mmCIF file of C-alpha atoms and ligand atoms in Angstrom:
data_model
loop_
_atom_site.group_PDB
_atom_site.id
_atom_site.type_symbol
_atom_site.label_atom_id
_atom_site.label_comp_id
_atom_site.label_asym_id
_atom_site.label_seq_id
_atom_site.Cartn_x
_atom_site.Cartn_y
_atom_site.Cartn_z
ATOM 1 C CA MET A 1 22.926 -0.042 4.003
ATOM 2 C CA MET A 2 19.930 -0.478 6.304
ATOM 3 C CA LEU A 3 16.490 0.974 5.750
ATOM 4 C CA VAL A 4 14.512 1.514 8.946
ATOM 5 C CA LYS A 5 10.990 2.729 9.562
ATOM 6 C CA LEU A 6 10.111 3.929 13.031
ATOM 7 C CA GLY A 7 6.346 3.484 13.136
ATOM 8 C CA GLY A 8 4.138 6.312 14.349
ATOM 9 C CA SER A 9 2.807 3.983 17.052
ATOM 10 C CA VAL A 10 6.323 3.668 18.484
ATOM 11 C CA ILE A 11 7.469 7.287 18.486
ATOM 12 C CA THR A 12 4.084 8.878 19.331
ATOM 13 C CA ASP A 13 1.050 8.013 21.386
ATOM 14 C CA LYS A 14 -1.328 7.375 18.506
ATOM 15 C CA VAL A 15 -4.500 8.299 20.352
ATOM 16 C CA ARG A 16 -3.285 11.500 21.997
ATOM 17 C CA TYR A 17 -2.910 14.335 19.502
ATOM 18 C CA ARG A 18 0.732 15.403 19.025
ATOM 19 C CA THR A 19 2.180 13.299 21.844
ATOM 20 C CA PHE A 20 5.835 12.538 21.176
ATOM 21 C CA ARG A 21 7.621 9.630 22.910
ATOM 22 C CA GLU A 22 11.009 11.201 23.297
ATOM 23 C CA GLU A 23 12.508 8.593 25.656
ATOM 24 C CA VAL A 24 11.537 5.738 23.346
ATOM 25 C CA LEU A 25 13.085 7.528 20.380
ATOM 26 C CA SER A 26 16.275 8.376 22.310
ATOM 27 C CA ARG A 27 16.713 4.720 23.180
ATOM 28 C CA LEU A 28 16.093 3.632 19.580
ATOM 29 C CA VAL A 29 18.623 6.209 18.376
ATOM 30 C CA ASP A 30 21.176 4.802 20.852
ATOM 31 C CA GLU A 31 20.527 1.352 19.375
ATOM 32 C CA ILE A 32 20.995 2.697 15.853
ATOM 33 C CA THR A 33 24.271 4.446 16.683
ATOM 34 C CA SER A 34 25.655 1.422 18.554
ATOM 35 C CA ALA A 35 25.016 -0.806 15.543
ATOM 36 C CA GLN A 36 27.206 1.512 13.421
ATOM 37 C CA LYS A 37 25.447 0.984 10.111
ATOM 38 C CA GLU A 38 24.783 3.271 7.218
ATOM 39 C CA ILE A 39 21.091 4.092 7.486
ATOM 40 C CA ILE A 40 18.154 5.735 5.772
ATOM 41 C CA LEU A 41 15.405 6.469 8.268
ATOM 42 C CA VAL A 42 11.686 6.832 7.628
ATOM 43 C CA HIS A 43 9.205 7.641 10.361
ATOM 44 C CA GLY A 44 5.458 7.472 10.574
ATOM 45 C CA ALA A 45 3.188 10.387 11.432
ATOM 46 C CA GLY A 46 1.366 8.874 14.412
ATOM 47 C CA SER A 47 -0.847 11.318 16.286
ATOM 48 C CA PHE A 48 0.883 14.238 14.537
ATOM 49 C CA GLY A 49 -0.719 13.174 11.239
ATOM 50 C CA HIS A 50 -3.496 10.625 11.328
ATOM 51 C CA ILE A 51 -5.976 12.356 13.633
ATOM 52 C CA ILE A 52 -6.322 15.608 11.680
ATOM 53 C CA ALA A 53 -5.897 13.813 8.313
ATOM 54 C CA ALA A 54 -8.880 11.582 9.162
ATOM 55 C CA GLN A 55 -10.981 14.548 10.304
ATOM 56 C CA HIS A 56 -10.475 16.207 6.903
ATOM 57 C CA GLN A 57 -10.539 12.941 4.877
ATOM 58 C CA LEU A 58 -7.226 13.863 3.281
ATOM 59 C CA GLN A 59 -6.490 10.296 2.143
ATOM 60 C CA HIS A 60 -8.992 10.603 -0.747
ATOM 61 C CA GLY A 61 -7.535 13.818 -2.121
ATOM 62 C CA PHE A 62 -9.264 17.093 -2.847
ATOM 63 C CA SER A 63 -13.026 17.262 -2.506
ATOM 64 C CA ASP A 64 -13.645 20.553 -0.773
ATOM 65 C CA ILE A 65 -11.789 23.820 -0.198
ATOM 66 C CA SER A 66 -12.320 23.439 3.549
ATOM 67 C CA GLN A 67 -9.759 20.583 3.490
ATOM 68 C CA ILE A 68 -6.910 22.954 2.647
ATOM 69 C CA ALA A 69 -6.588 24.257 6.196
ATOM 70 C CA GLY A 70 -6.338 20.596 7.261
ATOM 71 C CA VAL A 71 -3.631 19.956 4.644
ATOM 72 C CA ALA A 72 -1.591 22.868 6.002
ATOM 73 C CA LYS A 73 -2.099 21.807 9.613
ATOM 74 C CA VAL A 74 -1.056 18.198 8.999
ATOM 75 C CA MET A 75 2.013 19.388 7.053
ATOM 76 C CA GLU A 76 2.907 21.697 9.940
ATOM 77 C CA ASP A 77 2.388 18.996 12.567
ATOM 78 C CA VAL A 78 4.379 16.267 10.787
ATOM 79 C CA ARG A 79 7.219 18.737 10.206
ATOM 80 C CA GLU A 80 7.189 19.471 13.902
ATOM 81 C CA LEU A 81 7.396 15.762 14.696
ATOM 82 C CA ASP A 82 10.181 15.386 12.159
ATOM 83 C CA LEU A 83 12.146 18.241 13.733
ATOM 84 C CA LYS A 84 11.815 16.557 17.125
ATOM 85 C CA VAL A 85 13.109 13.317 15.576
ATOM 86 C CA LEU A 86 15.964 15.144 13.890
ATOM 87 C CA LYS A 87 17.018 16.811 17.141
ATOM 88 C CA VAL A 88 17.161 13.466 18.961
ATOM 89 C CA LEU A 89 19.184 11.946 16.085
ATOM 90 C CA ASN A 90 21.703 14.796 16.000
ATOM 91 C CA LEU A 91 21.991 14.854 19.785
ATOM 92 C CA GLY A 92 22.483 11.075 19.770
ATOM 93 C CA GLY A 93 25.489 11.443 17.470
ATOM 94 C CA LEU A 94 23.875 10.512 14.152
ATOM 95 C CA PRO A 95 24.219 13.553 11.842
ATOM 96 C CA SER A 96 20.904 13.643 10.011
ATOM 97 C CA VAL A 97 19.130 15.591 7.321
ATOM 98 C CA SER A 98 15.411 15.822 6.748
ATOM 99 C CA LEU A 99 13.923 15.308 3.279
ATOM 100 C CA PRO A 100 10.229 16.234 3.627
ATOM 101 C CA PRO A 101 8.046 14.412 1.080
ATOM 102 C CA SER A 102 5.989 17.568 0.458
ATOM 103 C CA ALA A 103 9.189 18.996 -1.080
ATOM 104 C CA VAL A 104 10.783 15.923 -2.705
ATOM 105 C CA ALA A 105 7.877 13.662 -3.694
ATOM 106 C CA SER A 106 4.566 13.650 -5.520
ATOM 107 C CA LEU A 107 1.740 11.174 -6.022
ATOM 108 C CA ARG A 108 -0.455 10.120 -8.910
ATOM 109 C CA CYS A 109 -3.818 8.651 -7.896
ATOM 110 C CA GLY A 110 -2.468 7.953 -4.429
ATOM 111 C CA GLU A 111 0.605 6.081 -5.732
ATOM 112 C CA LEU A 112 4.098 7.452 -5.201
ATOM 113 C CA ASP A 113 5.044 8.944 -8.558
ATOM 114 C CA ASP A 114 8.217 10.992 -8.060
ATOM 115 C CA LEU A 115 10.776 10.821 -5.299
ATOM 116 C CA ASN A 116 14.098 12.622 -5.510
ATOM 117 C CA VAL A 117 16.226 9.586 -4.620
ATOM 118 C CA GLU A 118 19.373 11.309 -5.880
ATOM 119 C CA MET A 119 19.115 13.658 -2.922
ATOM 120 C CA PHE A 120 19.056 10.692 -0.512
ATOM 121 C CA ARG A 121 22.085 9.183 -2.247
ATOM 122 C CA ARG A 122 24.135 12.361 -2.078
ATOM 123 C CA TYR A 123 23.438 12.955 1.615
ATOM 124 C CA LEU A 124 24.345 9.328 2.338
ATOM 125 C CA GLU A 125 27.622 9.847 0.475
ATOM 126 C CA LEU A 126 28.228 12.877 2.667
ATOM 127 C CA GLY A 127 28.030 10.610 5.711
ATOM 128 C CA MET A 128 24.621 11.852 6.836
ATOM 129 C CA CYS A 129 21.488 9.892 7.680
ATOM 130 C CA PRO A 130 18.641 10.957 5.347
ATOM 131 C CA VAL A 131 15.321 11.123 7.196
ATOM 132 C CA THR A 132 11.888 11.211 5.594
ATOM 133 C CA PHE A 133 8.368 10.659 6.879
ATOM 134 C CA GLY A 134 4.654 10.205 6.181
ATOM 135 C CA ASP A 135 3.327 13.534 4.879
ATOM 136 C CA VAL A 136 0.712 15.242 2.721
ATOM 137 C CA VAL A 137 2.055 15.724 -0.820
ATOM 138 C CA LEU A 138 0.781 16.949 -4.176
ATOM 139 C CA ASP A 139 -1.095 14.414 -6.315
ATOM 140 C CA ARG A 140 -1.231 14.928 -10.104
ATOM 141 C CA GLU A 141 -4.794 13.565 -10.329
ATOM 142 C CA ARG A 142 -6.289 14.176 -6.893
ATOM 143 C CA ARG A 143 -4.449 17.473 -6.241
ATOM 144 C CA PHE A 144 -3.070 16.218 -2.917
ATOM 145 C CA GLY A 145 -2.879 12.959 -1.008
ATOM 146 C CA ILE A 146 -1.217 11.151 1.836
ATOM 147 C CA CYS A 147 2.208 9.707 1.183
ATOM 148 C CA SER A 148 2.786 7.094 3.875
ATOM 149 C CA GLY A 149 6.105 6.079 5.331
ATOM 150 C CA ASP A 150 5.472 2.600 3.892
ATOM 151 C CA GLN A 151 5.234 3.959 0.333
ATOM 152 C CA LEU A 152 8.552 5.718 0.905
ATOM 153 C CA MET A 153 10.078 2.522 2.322
ATOM 154 C CA GLU A 154 9.062 0.604 -0.779
ATOM 155 C CA ARG A 155 10.544 3.145 -3.189
ATOM 156 C CA LEU A 156 13.741 3.528 -1.184
ATOM 157 C CA ALA A 157 14.152 -0.250 -0.916
ATOM 158 C CA ARG A 158 13.745 -0.579 -4.674
ATOM 159 C CA GLU A 159 16.338 2.101 -5.324
ATOM 160 C CA PHE A 160 18.939 1.254 -2.674
ATOM 161 C CA ARG A 161 18.499 -2.532 -2.266
ATOM 162 C CA PRO A 162 19.360 -2.398 1.469
ATOM 163 C CA GLU A 163 20.863 -5.327 3.318
ATOM 164 C CA ARG A 164 17.865 -5.329 5.679
ATOM 165 C CA VAL A 165 14.567 -3.456 5.734
ATOM 166 C CA ILE A 166 13.257 -3.088 9.265
ATOM 167 C CA PHE A 167 9.806 -1.906 10.315
ATOM 168 C CA CYS A 168 9.630 -0.981 14.016
ATOM 169 C CA SER A 169 6.110 -1.418 15.266
ATOM 170 C CA ASP A 170 4.458 -1.468 18.705
ATOM 171 C CA VAL A 171 3.747 -5.200 18.493
ATOM 172 C CA ASP A 172 6.118 -8.173 18.233
ATOM 173 C CA GLY A 173 5.189 -8.878 14.627
ATOM 174 C CA VAL A 174 2.391 -10.597 12.736
ATOM 175 C CA PHE A 175 0.129 -12.940 14.703
ATOM 176 C CA THR A 176 -2.239 -15.713 13.694
ATOM 177 C CA ALA A 177 -5.045 -13.685 15.338
ATOM 178 C CA ASP A 178 -5.360 -10.404 17.242
ATOM 179 C CA PRO A 179 -3.228 -11.024 20.376
ATOM 180 C CA ALA A 180 -5.229 -8.390 22.310
ATOM 181 C CA ARG A 181 -8.392 -10.461 21.893
ATOM 182 C CA ASP A 182 -7.227 -14.015 21.398
ATOM 183 C CA PRO A 183 -4.946 -15.612 24.031
ATOM 184 C CA ASP A 184 -4.072 -18.404 21.564
ATOM 185 C CA ALA A 185 -2.692 -15.968 18.984
ATOM 186 C CA GLU A 186 0.808 -16.975 17.917
ATOM 187 C CA LEU A 187 3.598 -14.939 16.419
ATOM 188 C CA ILE A 188 4.290 -15.905 12.808
ATOM 189 C CA GLU A 189 8.065 -15.890 12.484
ATOM 190 C CA THR A 190 8.104 -16.226 8.720
ATOM 191 C CA VAL A 191 5.312 -14.670 6.696
ATOM 192 C CA SER A 192 5.010 -16.115 3.206
ATOM 193 C CA ARG A 193 2.423 -15.537 0.481
ATOM 194 C CA GLU A 194 0.429 -18.515 1.803
ATOM 195 C CA THR A 195 0.430 -17.389 5.435
ATOM 196 C CA LEU A 196 -0.556 -13.862 4.427
ATOM 197 C CA ASP A 197 -3.466 -15.083 2.296
ATOM 198 C CA ALA A 198 -4.654 -17.322 5.137
ATOM 199 C CA LEU A 199 -4.745 -14.562 7.791
ATOM 200 C CA PRO A 200 -8.227 -13.570 8.986
ATOM 201 C CA ARG A 201 -8.907 -10.072 7.554
ATOM 202 C CA THR A 202 -11.090 -8.843 10.356
ATOM 203 C CA LYS A 203 -8.904 -6.095 11.721
ATOM 204 C CA ARG A 204 -10.222 -2.588 11.827
ATOM 205 C CA CYS A 205 -8.353 0.019 9.831
ATOM 206 C CA ALA A 206 -7.362 2.731 12.296
ATOM 207 C CA ASP A 207 -5.013 4.705 10.043
ATOM 208 C CA VAL A 208 -5.702 6.845 7.021
ATOM 209 C CA THR A 209 -2.919 4.936 5.284
ATOM 210 C CA GLY A 210 -4.309 1.445 5.721
ATOM 211 C CA SER A 211 -4.066 -1.736 7.697
ATOM 212 C CA ILE A 212 -1.374 -4.266 8.543
ATOM 213 C CA PHE A 213 -2.291 -6.164 5.360
ATOM 214 C CA GLY A 214 -1.273 -3.253 3.163
ATOM 215 C CA LYS A 215 1.990 -3.089 5.072
ATOM 216 C CA LEU A 216 2.588 -6.820 4.583
ATOM 217 C CA GLU A 217 1.910 -6.575 0.841
ATOM 218 C CA THR A 218 4.470 -3.765 0.704
ATOM 219 C CA MET A 219 6.941 -5.858 2.686
ATOM 220 C CA MET A 220 6.403 -8.786 0.362
ATOM 221 C CA ARG A 221 7.312 -6.672 -2.662
ATOM 222 C CA ILE A 222 10.372 -5.401 -0.791
ATOM 223 C CA ALA A 223 11.405 -8.981 0.049
ATOM 224 C CA SER A 224 11.106 -9.940 -3.617
ATOM 225 C CA TRP A 225 14.012 -7.571 -4.381
ATOM 226 C CA GLY A 226 16.310 -9.479 -2.033
ATOM 227 C CA GLY A 227 17.372 -8.626 1.491
ATOM 228 C CA ASP A 228 15.345 -9.297 4.610
ATOM 229 C CA ALA A 229 12.146 -7.440 5.415
ATOM 230 C CA ILE A 230 11.381 -7.656 9.111
ATOM 231 C CA VAL A 231 8.694 -6.265 11.387
ATOM 232 C CA LEU A 232 9.651 -6.128 15.057
ATOM 233 C CA ASN A 233 8.644 -4.478 18.307
ATOM 234 C CA GLY A 234 10.540 -1.214 18.656
ATOM 235 C CA GLY A 235 9.149 -0.809 22.163
ATOM 236 C CA ILE A 236 11.313 -3.678 23.448
ATOM 237 C CA PRO A 237 14.896 -2.561 24.121
ATOM 238 C CA GLY A 238 17.584 -4.263 22.070
ATOM 239 C CA ARG A 239 15.505 -5.665 19.237
ATOM 240 C CA LEU A 240 16.243 -2.960 16.691
ATOM 241 C CA GLU A 241 19.947 -3.050 17.477
ATOM 242 C CA ALA A 242 20.059 -6.847 17.173
ATOM 243 C CA ALA A 243 18.253 -6.688 13.832
ATOM 244 C CA LEU A 244 20.659 -4.024 12.589
ATOM 245 C CA ARG A 245 23.567 -6.252 13.579
ATOM 246 C CA GLY A 246 22.070 -8.994 11.435
ATOM 247 C CA GLU A 247 21.074 -11.182 14.384
ATOM 248 C CA THR A 248 17.893 -13.231 14.550
ATOM 249 C CA VAL A 249 15.317 -11.351 16.642
ATOM 250 C CA VAL A 250 11.794 -11.843 17.896
ATOM 251 C CA GLY A 251 9.675 -10.551 15.032
ATOM 252 C CA SER A 252 8.201 -11.567 11.705
ATOM 253 C CA LYS A 253 10.320 -11.927 8.636
ATOM 254 C CA VAL A 254 8.469 -11.509 5.364
ATOM 255 C CA VAL A 255 9.573 -13.695 2.470
ATOM 256 C CA SER A 256 8.378 -13.271 -1.101
ATOM 257 C CA GLY A 257 8.045 -16.931 -2.026
ATOM 258 C CA THR A 258 6.475 -19.885 -0.264
ATOM 259 C CA VAL A 259 8.204 -21.550 2.698
HETATM 260 O O1 IP8 B 1 2.206 7.129 9.499
HETATM 261 C C1 IP8 B 1 0.922 8.822 7.241
HETATM 262 O O2 IP8 B 1 2.132 8.126 7.191
HETATM 263 P P1 IP8 B 1 2.311 6.780 8.037
HETATM 264 C C2 IP8 B 1 1.098 10.297 6.946
HETATM 265 O O3 IP8 B 1 3.660 6.247 7.663
HETATM 266 C C3 IP8 B 1 -0.013 11.174 7.391
HETATM 267 O O4 IP8 B 1 1.211 5.846 7.617
HETATM 268 C C4 IP8 B 1 0.158 12.588 7.079
HETATM 269 C C5 IP8 B 1 -1.083 10.786 8.006
#
């Protein structure tokens, strides 16, 4: 089984509120169907989630009643994105079912507490592709919080021990420096504990759910349970399919130990 996250930066335009990249998703779905693997799919919220969530500071939980309208709006918007994703998957020949975190998950102090993994298992057994996504969910301490796609990836990887865990991003992988600013930045093909600790932590945090470093820590825990954890550029045709087929692709593979 393969566990794939389609990042919000790949399937939406992250700076333009509620802008869906349908052609990119259709192509990625074609790659997924051609690879013919059993899959659980997670997608990010992109501009359907982060913009309004940041305006209402939803990532810190309840502080003010005025946030509740923001909670409802983000839930509505991410469901709308998810429905768009689901339609492309079904049309592309991958029968899929949506499992919205607001209905099947809850947090405690921002950490994923409950997730109904049994539901994922049973839909998989039925031959369907379970789909879940970054969402606002209830939090037992903070009343509500943001459950990111990465938190879901970690829990699902722990439960299902997939052959490969693939994060589709809008960049080739992890670089030695910010490639947009530094022409000497190099792609790190294998990210170990040492390389991660040595990376310059100067990057801004654009998302309510954290930076690339949080993602890499998550990937490192996933890698420690066996299987490959890879981050690759979903914007480049063919890379996701190659990774699903088990081929070596341009990207960064995260390993739990030292190299
Ligand atoms: O895009 C964030 O999930 P992510 C979810 O996977 C919301 O980080 C609602 C902003």
